[in-house]
Amino acid sequence: VRLAEIAAALGLALEGDGGLEIEGLGGLDDAGPRDLSFAAGARYRRAFERSRAGAYLLPPGFDAAGRACLRTPRPYADFARAIDLFAPPPPPAEIGVHATAVVAPDARLGRDVSVRAFAVIGAGASVGDRTVLHPHVTLYPGVSIGADCVIHSGAHLREGTRLGDRAVVQNGAVLGSDGFGHVVGADGRRVTLPHRCPVEAGDDVEIGANCAIDASHHGQGKDEAGVTRTRLGDGVKIDNLVQVGHGCAVGEGSTLCAQVGLGGSTTVGRNTLFAGQSASAGHVRIGDGALVGARAAVHDDLEGGAQVLGVPALDRRVWARFVASRARLPGLLRRVRAIERRLGIGSEEGSD
Amino acid sequence: VRLAEIAAALGLALEGDGGLEIEGLGGLDDAGPRDLSFAAGARYRRAFERSRAGAYLLPPGFDAAGRACLRTPRPYADFARAIDLFAPPPPPAEIGVHATAVVAPDARLGRDVSVRAFAVIGAGASVGDRTVLHPHVTLYPGVSIGADCVIHSGAHLREGTRLGDRAVVQNGAVLGSDGFGHVVGADGRRVTLPHRCPVEAGDDVEIGANCAIDASHHGQGKDEAGVTRTRLGDGVKIDNLVQVGHGCAVGEGSTLCAQVGLGGSTTVGRNTLFAGQSASAGHVRIGDGALVGARAAVHDDLEGGAQVLGVPALDRRVWARFVASRARLPGLLRRVRAIERRLGIGSEEGSD
Amino acid sequence: VRLAEIAAALGLALEGDGGLEIEGLGGLDDAGPRDLSFAAGARYRRAFERSRAGAYLLPPGFDAAGRACLRTPRPYADFARAIDLFAPPPPPAEIGVHATAVVAPDARLGRDVSVRAFAVIGAGASVGDRTVLHPHVTLYPGVSIGADCVIHSGAHLREGTRLGDRAVVQNGAVLGSDGFGHVVGADGRRVTLPHRCPVEAGDDVEIGANCAIDASHHGQGKDEAGVTRTRLGDGVKIDNLVQVGHGCAVGEGSTLCAQVGLGGSTTVGRNTLFAGQSASAGHVRIGDGALVGARAAVHDDLEGGAQVLGVPALDRRVWARFVASRARLPGLLRRVRAIERRLGIGSEEGSD
């Protein structure tokens, strides 16, 4: 594709040789002379200078040093758009219901849905317009999915789960599994609490591969409408292998990275980030915009905007200072013992 | 439902206005004037006083302060029973074998089983009375499942897995996946150890969504009967995304919370609790009633009743004192350096 | 089976009574008088002496103390081979394509493949000779699988995934799920980066149950051939519930134990080991032969052969010294305060 054509397709201003043939895409470090790359801002200056790409998406004011470029205030977002020019999306799933799918007579299917092989749609379920159910998807009775969703193969949506529009659910994800709660009953044996309050997710939600998002029970928190459920707000993005316990509420625009675990009844604000393998205990409130760092574990409520690390989690700067000094603890013990000897103080730890 | 009817249905003594109309259920903080709530004991006194519920399940001796209540020694367990009155269980799965299921000719099915769409039952497998296999369940050859079990969609039970009665397996769980073990062979390449000793679980076992419970190999521990297998005792409850390595034995009544990992050949006693994201290394013995706290990692044997936290795990009180003091370590380094200067001691750490 | 027959079957030299009847196998601690066991080297001397096995696989030079044994330089590897004599492998899957499988007209199937019930093979996919697809396996369009592979039930291989020969994929594993990446677009909303660079795995790769191995996007690292993909080298072994982020490259012979998580664009060398629940942040380079200990989290590049533990990871010896001293930190605070009092130094921490 000639660079001028790319500029036209993306609607961007071209600087330099529009006749340049571009064959692919690449990050600054990896792109070759036939690739289009991008620099998102000034901190990529050195990588840009080292880069061997043929052309670049650059923000206004970024010195192109004479190289061919397309100008855009959002180089990364337009790089994402450029992907369609070089690696077109897979052909759309065939419209219609595959002959092998099992669809309950009272299920409601929107227009132009695609229901692939061995999909199961339970009684009373509904699927919005243009939504795709890949092979082996199971919708239990009463599930409701909006329009323009993609549910990948092997995903399971349990009784009454509700998904908004434009959701993407990766393979093997489970929404609405029974929450984990037991009570000791009259005979001293554990009774399993029935979890009959389904999961409800807003629009533009993404759920990663092999996640588990639990349903909740009637003793858990109600939302503004007085209804108990596990809630994922609009635009919540969840990576793979994440556990969301019963009765959690995750606010709009929040992000849970891979292998995160939220204990039951956790309330997470808007636009928060849980980095990889981080966690919160149950019944914790996390404020808007909080950042829970990789592997951190939150045991107490966090204010909006808090940034924490460690187990249990601390302010990230306090944690950083602790981490920077921890290797010196053994030497410190020896130094204090030497001081005590000098002062004739017997150590309070006999075996020192 | 009138409160008097609820009292009758649960077989509990009523105090207050039996004519009160109750429409739902809720925890103390969330219940409204038309909800039934519960207080499990004296430590919920303040929450009870703040609560706006219409009626309560209360233990004997808990001052009802004039509010309508039902008396029970087990408020939470009876709250669980009350759920059936307001949110009845989903209709039972249809009895019979769905036309699309693939059942081996020599498989044995008990009375009133429900085998739903696309279930696969391998050669020689058996399924007990009234057990439900939801869509897309796969039973490999030789699997044996007891009576009154529920196996949710997309669960996979590998060769020879045995489950007792009343088991519940959530969606996507895998029982009997090949254990992870390799040996360097004659040509210097790794050979995979065959894992042909299946998983055996007792009665009343629950397995969470997307768990992985591995089969074991013949070099691993035998049980009292001299048989090698991965064992889950009666009443073991396992939450989502848990890994149980090859050859583990988990004792009766033990609980593994979400994202726990047990290394191979771990022996866990009865009535233990592994909290969320905790773990044990392989070949470790954990005594009865031990409590492994959230995110703790056990590397050595634990005595019965031990309560541990941290990585590697410590007694929980020792861990708590360490945690409370860790943020002061950087300041302590400065203070000791000041003392050394005062005493004219050169620091042993040159760059201090 | 008589011991002499075992010796003949394994091609090993016999010492002692070849007429001994052996009925099973067991580790040193568990084997009984009718079992064959093994001792891999001198450090098992004491366990050997306690052992009650009927016969042993022993390395040259290991004193058999008069007990019956078979000599081999690789006792454990030959024990693995002996398993076939006592617990034969499950009968091979039936050759052919099950009547219920859905195979695209243009898919290419090798000789003697086994495609079981409800398997789905997408357009343009290819399956090598003798490969087995268990029930409910989904191959999206363009997937390519080599010869002699076993893909267990419920595994999902996304668009264009490539697997070499002799791969084993456990149940529920997902290869090629969409990578996790979002960019803020022109309207201030998050746009999902298209991930169209598939996963490519070499020969002899194993993937555990319910793993998630993500596809990558065009801004991520290219391999020597200038192609962007998530790569697993020959002989890579991955245990259950592991997350491999978009654009990772894992070198030949490396091992990822259960619940490991690799952040996006991580480059892992050859013959490395990530122990259980360990992790690396994204964009990190791990050298050949590195050992990342259980629960460690790597945030910076690691040299070849490095051995680390802790969060963030430290040299394992430094970590061990820190761990051994951490419980003494609270006492140390008191001791330093006592010294300060003795010297008339006001503590810099007012509330001390």
Short mmCIF file of C-alpha atoms in Angstrom, two decimals, chain A:
data_model
loop_
_atom_site.label_atom_id
_atom_site.label_comp_id
_atom_site.label_asym_id
_atom_site.label_seq_id
_atom_site.Cartn_x
_atom_site.Cartn_y
_atom_site.Cartn_z
CA VAL A 1 0.00 0.00 0.00
CA ARG A 2 1.39 3.41 -0.88
CA LEU A 3 1.80 5.78 2.05
CA ALA A 4 -0.49 8.35 0.43
CA GLU A 5 -3.26 5.75 0.34
CA ILE A 6 -2.78 5.04 4.03
CA ALA A 7 -2.98 8.75 4.77
CA ALA A 8 -6.21 8.93 2.81
CA ALA A 9 -7.69 5.84 4.45
CA LEU A 10 -6.97 7.19 7.93
CA GLY A 11 -7.79 10.80 7.05
CA LEU A 12 -4.37 12.11 8.15
CA ALA A 13 -1.97 14.71 6.81
CA LEU A 14 1.07 13.31 5.01
CA GLU A 15 4.63 14.63 5.24
CA GLY A 16 7.23 13.19 2.90
CA ASP A 17 7.14 10.69 0.05
CA GLY A 18 3.55 9.52 -0.47
CA GLY A 19 4.72 7.04 -3.07
CA LEU A 20 6.54 4.92 -0.50
CA GLU A 21 5.34 1.32 -0.57
CA ILE A 22 4.37 0.14 2.93
CA GLU A 23 3.96 -3.62 3.43
CA GLY A 24 3.40 -3.98 7.13
CA LEU A 25 3.41 -2.60 10.64
CA GLY A 26 5.79 -2.67 13.55
CA GLY A 27 6.78 -1.11 16.86
CA LEU A 28 9.65 1.39 16.79
CA ASP A 29 12.26 -1.24 17.68
CA ASP A 30 11.02 -3.88 15.27
CA ALA A 31 9.76 -2.09 12.19
CA GLY A 32 11.76 -2.40 8.98
CA PRO A 33 12.04 -0.04 5.99
CA ARG A 34 8.78 -1.34 4.54
CA ASP A 35 6.83 -0.92 7.79
CA LEU A 36 4.70 1.84 9.23
CA SER A 37 5.43 2.54 12.91
CA PHE A 38 4.38 5.16 15.45
CA ALA A 39 5.75 7.29 18.27
CA ALA A 40 3.12 8.22 20.84
CA GLY A 41 5.02 11.17 22.33
CA ALA A 42 8.29 12.82 23.29
CA ARG A 43 9.41 9.99 25.54
CA TYR A 44 9.81 7.79 22.46
CA ARG A 45 12.33 10.27 20.95
CA ARG A 46 15.36 8.01 21.34
CA ALA A 47 13.55 4.91 20.14
CA PHE A 48 12.38 6.94 17.15
CA GLU A 49 15.92 7.94 16.35
CA ARG A 50 17.10 4.33 16.44
CA SER A 51 14.11 3.11 14.48
CA ARG A 52 14.45 1.86 10.89
CA ALA A 53 10.78 2.11 9.93
CA GLY A 54 9.80 3.41 6.52
CA ALA A 55 7.19 5.81 7.85
CA TYR A 56 5.65 6.91 11.14
CA LEU A 57 2.49 8.10 12.79
CA LEU A 58 3.65 11.13 14.79
CA PRO A 59 1.93 13.67 17.02
CA PRO A 60 2.02 17.37 16.12
CA GLY A 61 5.28 18.98 17.17
CA PHE A 62 7.30 15.76 17.14
CA ASP A 63 10.33 16.49 14.91
CA ALA A 64 10.15 14.00 12.03
CA ALA A 65 13.83 14.57 11.22
CA GLY A 66 13.01 14.45 7.55
CA ARG A 67 11.37 11.03 7.67
CA ALA A 68 8.02 10.27 6.05
CA CYS A 69 5.15 10.59 8.48
CA LEU A 70 1.44 10.98 9.02
CA ARG A 71 0.39 13.55 11.61
CA THR A 72 -2.19 12.69 14.25
CA PRO A 73 -2.91 13.67 17.85
CA ARG A 74 -3.43 9.95 18.61
CA PRO A 75 -0.62 7.96 16.98
CA TYR A 76 -1.34 4.73 18.86
CA ALA A 77 -5.08 4.81 18.24
CA ASP A 78 -4.49 5.43 14.55
CA PHE A 79 -1.89 2.66 14.46
CA ALA A 80 -4.68 0.42 15.78
CA ARG A 81 -6.91 1.62 12.94
CA ALA A 82 -4.13 0.99 10.40
CA ILE A 83 -4.08 -2.70 11.36
CA ASP A 84 -7.23 -3.21 9.32
CA LEU A 85 -5.33 -2.13 6.20
CA PHE A 86 -2.65 -4.80 6.55
CA ALA A 87 -4.28 -7.61 8.51
CA PRO A 88 -7.96 -7.45 7.74
CA PRO A 89 -10.32 -8.87 10.34
CA PRO A 90 -11.32 -12.51 9.99
CA PRO A 91 -14.29 -12.92 7.67
CA PRO A 92 -17.49 -12.27 9.57
CA ALA A 93 -19.17 -15.33 11.04
CA GLU A 94 -21.88 -16.71 8.79
CA ILE A 95 -25.24 -15.15 9.52
CA GLY A 96 -27.87 -17.56 10.76
CA VAL A 97 -28.32 -20.45 13.12
CA HIS A 98 -26.18 -23.50 12.44
CA ALA A 99 -28.08 -26.71 11.89
CA THR A 100 -26.55 -28.29 14.98
CA ALA A 101 -27.34 -25.48 17.43
CA VAL A 102 -29.99 -26.16 20.06
CA VAL A 103 -32.23 -23.14 20.58
CA ALA A 104 -35.14 -23.12 23.01
CA PRO A 105 -38.47 -22.47 21.29
CA ASP A 106 -39.11 -19.35 23.35
CA ALA A 107 -35.64 -17.83 22.92
CA ARG A 108 -35.60 -14.48 21.12
CA LEU A 109 -32.95 -13.93 18.46
CA GLY A 110 -32.30 -10.48 16.98
CA ARG A 111 -31.66 -9.73 13.34
CA ASP A 112 -28.57 -11.05 11.60
CA VAL A 113 -27.33 -13.05 14.57
CA SER A 114 -24.78 -15.78 14.03
CA VAL A 115 -25.23 -18.89 16.15
CA ARG A 116 -22.55 -21.42 15.31
CA ALA A 117 -22.20 -25.15 15.71
CA PHE A 118 -23.30 -26.77 18.97
CA ALA A 119 -24.31 -23.50 20.60
CA VAL A 120 -27.05 -23.95 23.19
CA ILE A 121 -29.59 -21.21 23.92
CA GLY A 122 -31.78 -21.90 26.93
CA ALA A 123 -35.40 -21.14 27.63
CA GLY A 124 -36.35 -17.49 27.64
CA ALA A 125 -32.89 -16.31 26.60
CA SER A 126 -32.48 -13.39 24.20
CA VAL A 127 -29.66 -12.47 21.82
CA GLY A 128 -29.38 -8.99 20.29
CA ASP A 129 -28.95 -7.99 16.67
CA ARG A 130 -25.76 -9.01 14.90
CA THR A 131 -24.40 -10.81 17.95
CA VAL A 132 -22.16 -13.82 17.28
CA LEU A 133 -22.19 -16.98 19.39
CA HIS A 134 -19.20 -19.10 18.41
CA PRO A 135 -19.28 -22.90 18.65
CA HIS A 136 -19.99 -24.56 22.00
CA VAL A 137 -21.32 -21.44 23.69
CA THR A 138 -23.90 -22.24 26.36
CA LEU A 139 -26.54 -19.73 27.39
CA TYR A 140 -28.50 -21.01 30.36
CA PRO A 141 -32.18 -20.08 30.68
CA GLY A 142 -33.00 -16.42 31.00
CA VAL A 143 -29.68 -15.08 29.72
CA SER A 144 -29.91 -11.74 27.91
CA ILE A 145 -27.19 -10.50 25.54
CA GLY A 146 -27.26 -7.15 23.76
CA ALA A 147 -26.44 -6.25 20.17
CA ASP A 148 -23.10 -6.53 18.40
CA CYS A 149 -21.55 -8.87 20.96
CA VAL A 150 -19.02 -11.61 20.26
CA ILE A 151 -19.11 -14.65 22.54
CA HIS A 152 -16.22 -16.97 21.82
CA SER A 153 -16.30 -20.73 21.83
CA GLY A 154 -16.71 -22.50 25.12
CA ALA A 155 -17.97 -19.49 27.07
CA HIS A 156 -20.75 -20.29 29.54
CA LEU A 157 -23.35 -17.77 30.69
CA ARG A 158 -25.32 -19.03 33.64
CA GLU A 159 -28.96 -18.52 34.58
CA GLY A 160 -30.16 -14.95 34.02
CA THR A 161 -26.81 -13.36 33.17
CA ARG A 162 -27.26 -9.99 31.42
CA LEU A 163 -24.73 -8.48 29.04
CA GLY A 164 -25.08 -5.08 27.35
CA ASP A 165 -24.17 -4.15 23.79
CA ARG A 166 -20.79 -4.68 22.13
CA ALA A 167 -19.54 -7.13 24.79
CA VAL A 168 -16.68 -9.46 23.92
CA VAL A 169 -16.34 -12.66 25.93
CA GLN A 170 -13.24 -14.75 25.31
CA ASN A 171 -13.15 -18.54 25.18
CA GLY A 172 -13.91 -20.55 28.28
CA ALA A 173 -15.06 -17.59 30.36
CA VAL A 174 -17.81 -18.31 32.87
CA LEU A 175 -20.30 -15.66 33.93
CA GLY A 176 -22.63 -16.41 36.79
CA SER A 177 -21.03 -19.47 38.35
CA ASP A 178 -22.39 -20.19 41.82
CA GLY A 179 -20.83 -17.91 44.42
CA PHE A 180 -18.78 -19.58 47.12
CA GLY A 181 -20.61 -19.49 50.42
CA HIS A 182 -21.48 -22.09 53.01
CA VAL A 183 -23.24 -22.03 56.34
CA VAL A 184 -23.22 -24.60 59.09
CA GLY A 185 -26.70 -26.03 59.28
CA ALA A 186 -28.76 -27.68 62.01
CA ASP A 187 -26.98 -31.03 61.71
CA GLY A 188 -23.53 -29.46 61.92
CA ARG A 189 -22.87 -30.01 58.22
CA ARG A 190 -22.19 -27.24 55.79
CA VAL A 191 -25.09 -26.04 53.69
CA THR A 192 -24.38 -24.29 50.41
CA LEU A 193 -25.94 -20.84 50.14
CA PRO A 194 -28.13 -20.59 47.04
CA HIS A 195 -26.75 -17.92 44.71
CA ARG A 196 -29.69 -16.77 42.63
CA CYS A 197 -28.81 -13.13 41.91
CA PRO A 198 -27.26 -13.12 38.45
CA VAL A 199 -24.36 -11.21 36.94
CA GLU A 200 -25.18 -7.99 35.12
CA ALA A 201 -22.68 -6.31 32.83
CA GLY A 202 -23.05 -3.00 31.00
CA ASP A 203 -22.08 -2.02 27.47
CA ASP A 204 -18.61 -2.39 25.95
CA VAL A 205 -17.53 -4.92 28.55
CA GLU A 206 -14.76 -7.40 27.76
CA ILE A 207 -14.16 -10.64 29.67
CA GLY A 208 -10.96 -12.63 29.20
CA ALA A 209 -10.36 -16.29 28.55
CA ASN A 210 -11.20 -18.73 31.35
CA CYS A 211 -12.39 -16.04 33.76
CA ALA A 212 -14.89 -16.82 36.51
CA ILE A 213 -17.43 -14.16 37.46
CA ASP A 214 -19.69 -15.39 40.24
CA ALA A 215 -23.37 -14.85 40.84
CA SER A 216 -24.36 -13.47 44.25
CA HIS A 217 -26.82 -14.36 47.00
CA HIS A 218 -29.61 -12.40 48.64
CA GLY A 219 -27.59 -11.42 51.71
CA GLN A 220 -25.22 -9.34 49.58
CA GLY A 221 -25.28 -5.66 48.66
CA LYS A 222 -28.12 -4.21 46.62
CA ASP A 223 -27.63 -1.59 43.93
CA GLU A 224 -29.46 1.76 43.72
CA ALA A 225 -32.52 -0.03 42.40
CA GLY A 226 -32.55 -2.28 45.45
CA VAL A 227 -31.51 -5.35 43.47
CA THR A 228 -28.75 -7.73 44.50
CA ARG A 229 -26.36 -8.75 41.75
CA THR A 230 -22.72 -8.93 40.71
CA ARG A 231 -22.23 -5.85 38.53
CA LEU A 232 -19.71 -4.87 35.87
CA GLY A 233 -20.12 -1.28 34.73
CA ASP A 234 -19.95 0.05 31.18
CA GLY A 235 -16.56 -0.29 29.58
CA VAL A 236 -15.09 -2.64 32.20
CA LYS A 237 -12.21 -4.62 30.67
CA ILE A 238 -11.16 -7.90 32.26
CA ASP A 239 -8.13 -9.89 31.17
CA ASN A 240 -7.70 -13.69 31.34
CA LEU A 241 -8.09 -15.98 34.35
CA VAL A 242 -9.64 -13.33 36.59
CA GLN A 243 -11.85 -14.22 39.55
CA VAL A 244 -14.66 -11.86 40.51
CA GLY A 245 -16.33 -13.09 43.68
CA HIS A 246 -20.04 -13.05 44.49
CA GLY A 247 -21.64 -9.68 44.93
CA CYS A 248 -18.79 -7.52 43.62
CA ALA A 249 -19.53 -4.25 41.85
CA VAL A 250 -16.89 -2.97 39.43
CA GLY A 251 -17.36 0.63 38.28
CA GLU A 252 -17.40 2.05 34.78
CA GLY A 253 -14.19 2.00 32.83
CA SER A 254 -12.24 -0.08 35.33
CA THR A 255 -9.62 -2.60 34.28
CA LEU A 256 -8.73 -5.95 35.83
CA CYS A 257 -5.52 -7.44 34.45
CA ALA A 258 -4.71 -11.11 34.19
CA GLN A 259 -5.14 -13.41 37.20
CA VAL A 260 -6.60 -10.72 39.42
CA GLY A 261 -8.90 -11.91 42.19
CA LEU A 262 -11.63 -9.86 43.85
CA GLY A 263 -13.04 -11.29 47.07
CA GLY A 264 -16.80 -11.29 47.53
CA SER A 265 -18.75 -8.04 47.98
CA THR A 266 -15.83 -5.88 46.87
CA THR A 267 -16.93 -2.48 45.55
CA VAL A 268 -14.58 -1.04 42.96
CA GLY A 269 -14.97 2.56 41.73
CA ARG A 270 -14.71 3.96 38.24
CA ASN A 271 -11.58 3.97 36.13
CA THR A 272 -9.56 1.92 38.57
CA LEU A 273 -6.75 -0.39 37.51
CA PHE A 274 -5.92 -3.71 39.10
CA ALA A 275 -2.57 -4.78 37.62
CA GLY A 276 -1.60 -8.40 37.03
CA GLN A 277 -2.16 -10.92 39.85
CA SER A 278 -3.33 -8.26 42.27
CA ALA A 279 -6.26 -8.85 44.56
CA SER A 280 -8.63 -7.43 47.09
CA ALA A 281 -10.06 -9.13 50.13
CA GLY A 282 -13.83 -9.25 50.41
CA HIS A 283 -16.06 -6.38 51.62
CA VAL A 284 -13.49 -3.75 50.64
CA ARG A 285 -14.29 -0.42 48.95
CA ILE A 286 -11.86 0.86 46.33
CA GLY A 287 -12.26 4.51 45.30
CA ASP A 288 -12.43 5.94 41.79
CA GLY A 289 -9.19 6.02 39.88
CA ALA A 290 -7.28 3.86 42.36
CA LEU A 291 -4.27 1.94 41.07
CA VAL A 292 -3.60 -1.43 42.64
CA GLY A 293 -0.14 -2.43 41.46
CA ALA A 294 0.99 -5.80 40.17
CA ARG A 295 0.72 -8.54 42.82
CA ALA A 296 -0.57 -6.10 45.46
CA ALA A 297 -3.26 -7.33 47.86
CA VAL A 298 -5.70 -4.80 49.30
CA HIS A 299 -7.20 -5.61 52.71
CA ASP A 300 -8.69 -2.24 53.66
CA ASP A 301 -10.73 0.40 51.91
CA LEU A 302 -8.79 2.59 49.49
CA GLU A 303 -9.50 6.25 48.76
CA GLY A 304 -10.01 7.45 45.23
CA GLY A 305 -6.75 7.96 43.40
CA ALA A 306 -4.73 5.85 45.84
CA GLN A 307 -1.78 4.02 44.33
CA VAL A 308 -0.68 0.97 46.26
CA LEU A 309 1.72 -1.96 46.16
CA GLY A 310 2.66 -4.82 48.43
CA VAL A 311 0.96 -7.43 50.61
CA PRO A 312 -0.89 -6.09 52.46
CA ALA A 313 -0.94 -3.04 50.22
CA LEU A 314 0.80 0.22 51.15
CA ASP A 315 1.14 3.54 49.40
CA ARG A 316 3.39 2.75 46.46
CA ARG A 317 6.12 5.20 47.55
CA VAL A 318 6.25 3.75 51.06
CA TRP A 319 6.42 0.28 49.54
CA ALA A 320 9.21 1.36 47.18
CA ARG A 321 11.29 2.65 50.09
CA PHE A 322 10.73 -0.55 52.04
CA VAL A 323 11.66 -2.67 49.02
CA ALA A 324 14.83 -0.64 48.43
CA SER A 325 15.96 -1.27 52.01
CA ARG A 326 14.85 -4.83 52.68
CA ALA A 327 18.10 -6.48 51.54
CA ARG A 328 19.92 -4.43 54.20
CA LEU A 329 17.93 -5.85 57.12
CA PRO A 330 20.32 -8.75 57.87
CA GLY A 331 23.30 -6.37 57.95
CA LEU A 332 21.36 -3.97 60.13
CA LEU A 333 20.83 -6.70 62.71
CA ARG A 334 24.60 -7.22 62.88
CA ARG A 335 25.26 -3.48 63.13
CA VAL A 336 22.83 -3.02 66.00
CA ARG A 337 24.36 -5.96 67.82
CA ALA A 338 27.78 -4.33 67.44
CA ILE A 339 26.44 -1.09 68.87
CA GLU A 340 24.90 -2.93 71.79
CA ARG A 341 28.20 -4.66 72.51
CA ARG A 342 29.99 -1.33 72.41
CA LEU A 343 27.49 0.09 74.88
CA GLY A 344 27.47 -3.00 77.06
CA ILE A 345 23.81 -3.64 76.35
CA GLY A 346 22.73 -7.27 76.45
CA SER A 347 20.66 -8.07 73.43
CA GLU A 348 17.05 -8.75 74.11
CA GLU A 349 17.36 -11.64 71.71
CA GLY A 350 19.48 -14.18 73.51
CA SER A 351 20.60 -16.14 70.52
CA ASP A 352 21.76 -13.09 68.61
#
